[in-house]
Amino acid sequence: MNLSEIKLISLPKIVDERGNLSFIEQNNHIPFEIKRTYWIYDVPGGEHRGGHAYKTLCEFIVALSGSFDVLVNDGKNEYKFTLNRSYFGLYVPNLIWRELNNFSTNSLCLILASDFYKENDYIRNYSEFLTYEK
Ligand code: TYD
């Protein structure tokens, strides 16, 4: 996989005086079926999450509140995306090393995933990731 497969996707935004509304439909706005949703919150200042790749899992990451950075690495190049709006998100396919950091106070990170939680799908060691990629 390489960084060109990663996509920043704009989501529908229904602007309303009563408050705005956005939504995500599987296989429509994002290119996979959603089997799991999880969220990261109450992140203490300076902490990071991630620091791994998945063998098969694809994810879609949204900053529902606040902001944070997503560092992505395909084994050759690295790129930083800053997520800070609830109406766009980052599609990250499998075999991309990722780390989330620089969380703002009270940020809320929503992640939609293409499969159930499976520890054996994780690659948690960067040199193992580089070998696996080849
Ligand atoms: P992990 O994915 O390693 O966290 P992050 O990459 O965001 O830093 O998950 C942390 C712990 O939570 C790990 O022990 C597995 C558990 N976990 C689940 O049980 N189910 C899940 O859906 C996720 C994402 C994690």
Short mmCIF file of C-alpha atoms and ligand atoms in Angstrom, two decimals:
data_model
loop_
_atom_site.label_atom_id
_atom_site.label_comp_id
_atom_site.label_asym_id
_atom_site.label_seq_id
_atom_site.Cartn_x
_atom_site.Cartn_y
_atom_site.Cartn_z
CA MET A 1 0.00 0.00 0.00
CA ASN A 2 1.24 3.54 -0.51
CA LEU A 3 0.25 6.97 0.71
CA SER A 4 -1.74 7.76 -2.45
CA GLU A 5 -4.40 5.26 -1.28
CA ILE A 6 -5.13 7.48 1.73
CA LYS A 7 -8.02 9.84 1.16
CA LEU A 8 -9.34 12.86 2.96
CA ILE A 9 -13.09 12.56 2.39
CA SER A 10 -15.63 15.38 2.72
CA LEU A 11 -18.87 14.26 4.33
CA PRO A 12 -22.34 15.68 3.73
CA LYS A 13 -23.07 18.70 5.89
CA ILE A 14 -26.70 19.66 6.36
CA VAL A 15 -26.52 23.21 7.61
CA ASP A 16 -29.42 24.10 9.88
CA GLU A 17 -30.13 26.97 12.23
CA ARG A 18 -30.94 24.33 14.87
CA GLY A 19 -27.47 22.85 14.52
CA ASN A 20 -25.62 21.16 11.67
CA LEU A 21 -25.81 17.47 10.81
CA SER A 22 -23.40 15.15 9.00
CA PHE A 23 -23.55 11.44 8.25
CA ILE A 24 -21.57 8.53 6.85
CA GLU A 25 -22.97 5.63 4.82
CA GLN A 26 -20.94 2.47 4.31
CA ASN A 27 -19.86 1.81 0.70
CA ASN A 28 -21.15 5.24 -0.20
CA HIS A 29 -19.08 7.90 1.53
CA ILE A 30 -16.45 5.41 2.63
CA PRO A 31 -15.24 2.44 0.56
CA PHE A 32 -15.97 -0.39 3.02
CA GLU A 33 -18.64 -1.99 5.18
CA ILE A 34 -18.55 -0.87 8.80
CA LYS A 35 -18.22 -3.77 11.23
CA ARG A 36 -17.00 -1.85 14.25
CA THR A 37 -16.95 1.67 15.64
CA TYR A 38 -14.73 2.89 18.44
CA TRP A 39 -13.69 6.24 19.76
CA ILE A 40 -10.74 7.74 21.59
CA TYR A 41 -11.33 10.44 24.19
CA ASP A 42 -9.92 11.90 27.43
CA VAL A 43 -6.44 11.82 25.89
CA PRO A 44 -3.98 13.48 28.30
CA GLY A 45 -1.80 16.25 26.82
CA GLY A 46 1.23 14.94 24.94
CA GLU A 47 -0.07 11.38 24.61
CA HIS A 48 -0.28 9.48 21.35
CA ARG A 49 -2.35 6.54 20.12
CA GLY A 50 -1.83 4.06 17.32
CA GLY A 51 1.77 3.29 16.47
CA HIS A 52 0.92 0.23 14.39
CA ALA A 53 -0.43 -0.97 11.04
CA TYR A 54 -3.11 -3.52 10.20
CA LYS A 55 -2.64 -6.44 7.82
CA THR A 56 -6.20 -6.23 6.43
CA LEU A 57 -8.21 -3.64 8.37
CA CYS A 58 -9.31 -0.37 6.75
CA GLU A 59 -10.38 2.58 8.87
CA PHE A 60 -12.06 5.95 8.57
CA ILE A 61 -11.04 8.51 11.17
CA VAL A 62 -13.07 11.62 12.08
CA ALA A 63 -12.36 14.40 14.58
CA LEU A 64 -15.90 14.66 15.96
CA SER A 65 -14.67 17.32 18.33
CA GLY A 66 -11.41 19.23 18.71
CA SER A 67 -8.37 18.32 16.65
CA PHE A 68 -5.48 15.88 16.36
CA ASP A 69 -2.87 14.81 13.82
CA VAL A 70 -2.72 11.50 11.98
CA LEU A 71 0.80 10.56 10.90
CA VAL A 72 0.80 8.00 8.12
CA ASN A 73 3.75 6.10 6.73
CA ASP A 74 3.87 3.52 3.93
CA GLY A 75 7.39 2.38 4.69
CA LYS A 76 8.89 4.92 2.26
CA ASN A 77 7.16 8.23 2.83
CA GLU A 78 5.46 9.90 5.77
CA TYR A 79 2.69 12.48 5.78
CA LYS A 80 0.79 14.33 8.47
CA PHE A 81 -2.93 15.05 8.25
CA THR A 82 -4.54 17.41 10.74
CA LEU A 83 -8.18 16.57 11.43
CA ASN A 84 -10.18 19.39 12.98
CA ARG A 85 -13.69 19.31 11.44
CA SER A 86 -16.50 16.85 12.06
CA TYR A 87 -17.57 16.90 8.39
CA PHE A 88 -14.49 15.33 6.90
CA GLY A 89 -12.45 12.30 7.73
CA LEU A 90 -9.43 10.30 6.71
CA TYR A 91 -9.67 6.94 4.96
CA VAL A 92 -6.62 4.84 5.87
CA PRO A 93 -6.36 1.43 4.19
CA ASN A 94 -4.54 -1.61 5.50
CA LEU A 95 -0.75 -1.82 5.52
CA ILE A 96 -0.21 1.82 6.44
CA TRP A 97 1.69 2.61 9.61
CA ARG A 98 -0.27 5.23 11.58
CA GLU A 99 0.05 7.26 14.74
CA LEU A 100 -2.39 9.77 16.23
CA ASN A 101 -0.98 12.61 18.30
CA ASN A 102 -1.26 16.30 19.16
CA PHE A 103 -4.78 15.83 20.59
CA SER A 104 -6.44 19.06 21.66
CA THR A 105 -8.15 19.22 25.05
CA ASN A 106 -11.51 17.40 24.96
CA SER A 107 -10.97 16.11 21.43
CA LEU A 108 -13.07 13.16 20.34
CA CYS A 109 -11.74 10.79 17.69
CA LEU A 110 -14.29 8.52 16.01
CA ILE A 111 -13.00 5.51 14.07
CA LEU A 112 -15.07 3.34 11.75
CA ALA A 113 -13.44 0.01 11.00
CA SER A 114 -13.96 -2.61 8.30
CA ASP A 115 -13.68 -5.57 10.69
CA PHE A 116 -14.09 -6.70 14.26
CA TYR A 117 -11.20 -6.31 16.70
CA LYS A 118 -8.56 -8.95 15.96
CA GLU A 119 -5.22 -8.62 17.69
CA ASN A 120 -3.59 -10.90 15.11
CA ASP A 121 -4.36 -8.33 12.39
CA TYR A 122 -2.05 -5.79 14.09
CA ILE A 123 1.57 -5.20 13.13
CA ARG A 124 2.91 -3.43 16.22
CA ASN A 125 6.59 -3.47 15.35
CA TYR A 126 7.82 -1.00 12.72
CA SER A 127 10.63 -3.18 11.38
CA GLU A 128 8.17 -6.06 11.09
CA PHE A 129 5.90 -3.70 9.12
CA LEU A 130 8.73 -2.90 6.71
CA THR A 131 9.42 -6.59 6.19
CA TYR A 132 5.71 -7.41 5.82
CA GLU A 133 5.32 -4.67 3.19
CA LYS A 134 7.93 -6.30 0.89
P1 TYD B 1 -5.15 -0.29 20.30
O1 TYD B 1 -5.82 -0.52 18.99
O2 TYD B 1 -3.78 -0.86 20.46
O3 TYD B 1 -5.10 1.25 20.65
P2 TYD B 1 -4.47 2.46 19.84
O4 TYD B 1 -3.92 1.92 18.58
O5 TYD B 1 -5.60 3.39 19.61
O6 TYD B 1 -3.44 3.09 20.69
O7 TYD B 1 -6.10 -0.84 21.45
C1 TYD B 1 -5.82 -0.63 22.81
C2 TYD B 1 -6.43 -1.77 23.61
O8 TYD B 1 -7.85 -1.78 23.45
C3 TYD B 1 -5.92 -3.15 23.17
O9 TYD B 1 -5.62 -3.87 24.35
C4 TYD B 1 -7.06 -3.79 22.49
C5 TYD B 1 -8.29 -3.06 22.99
N1 TYD B 1 -9.29 -2.87 21.91
C6 TYD B 1 -10.41 -3.65 21.88
O10 TYD B 1 -10.60 -4.56 22.73
N2 TYD B 1 -11.33 -3.46 20.90
C7 TYD B 1 -11.18 -2.50 19.95
O11 TYD B 1 -12.05 -2.34 19.05
C8 TYD B 1 -9.98 -1.71 19.96
C9 TYD B 1 -9.74 -0.65 18.94
C10 TYD B 1 -9.08 -1.92 20.97
#
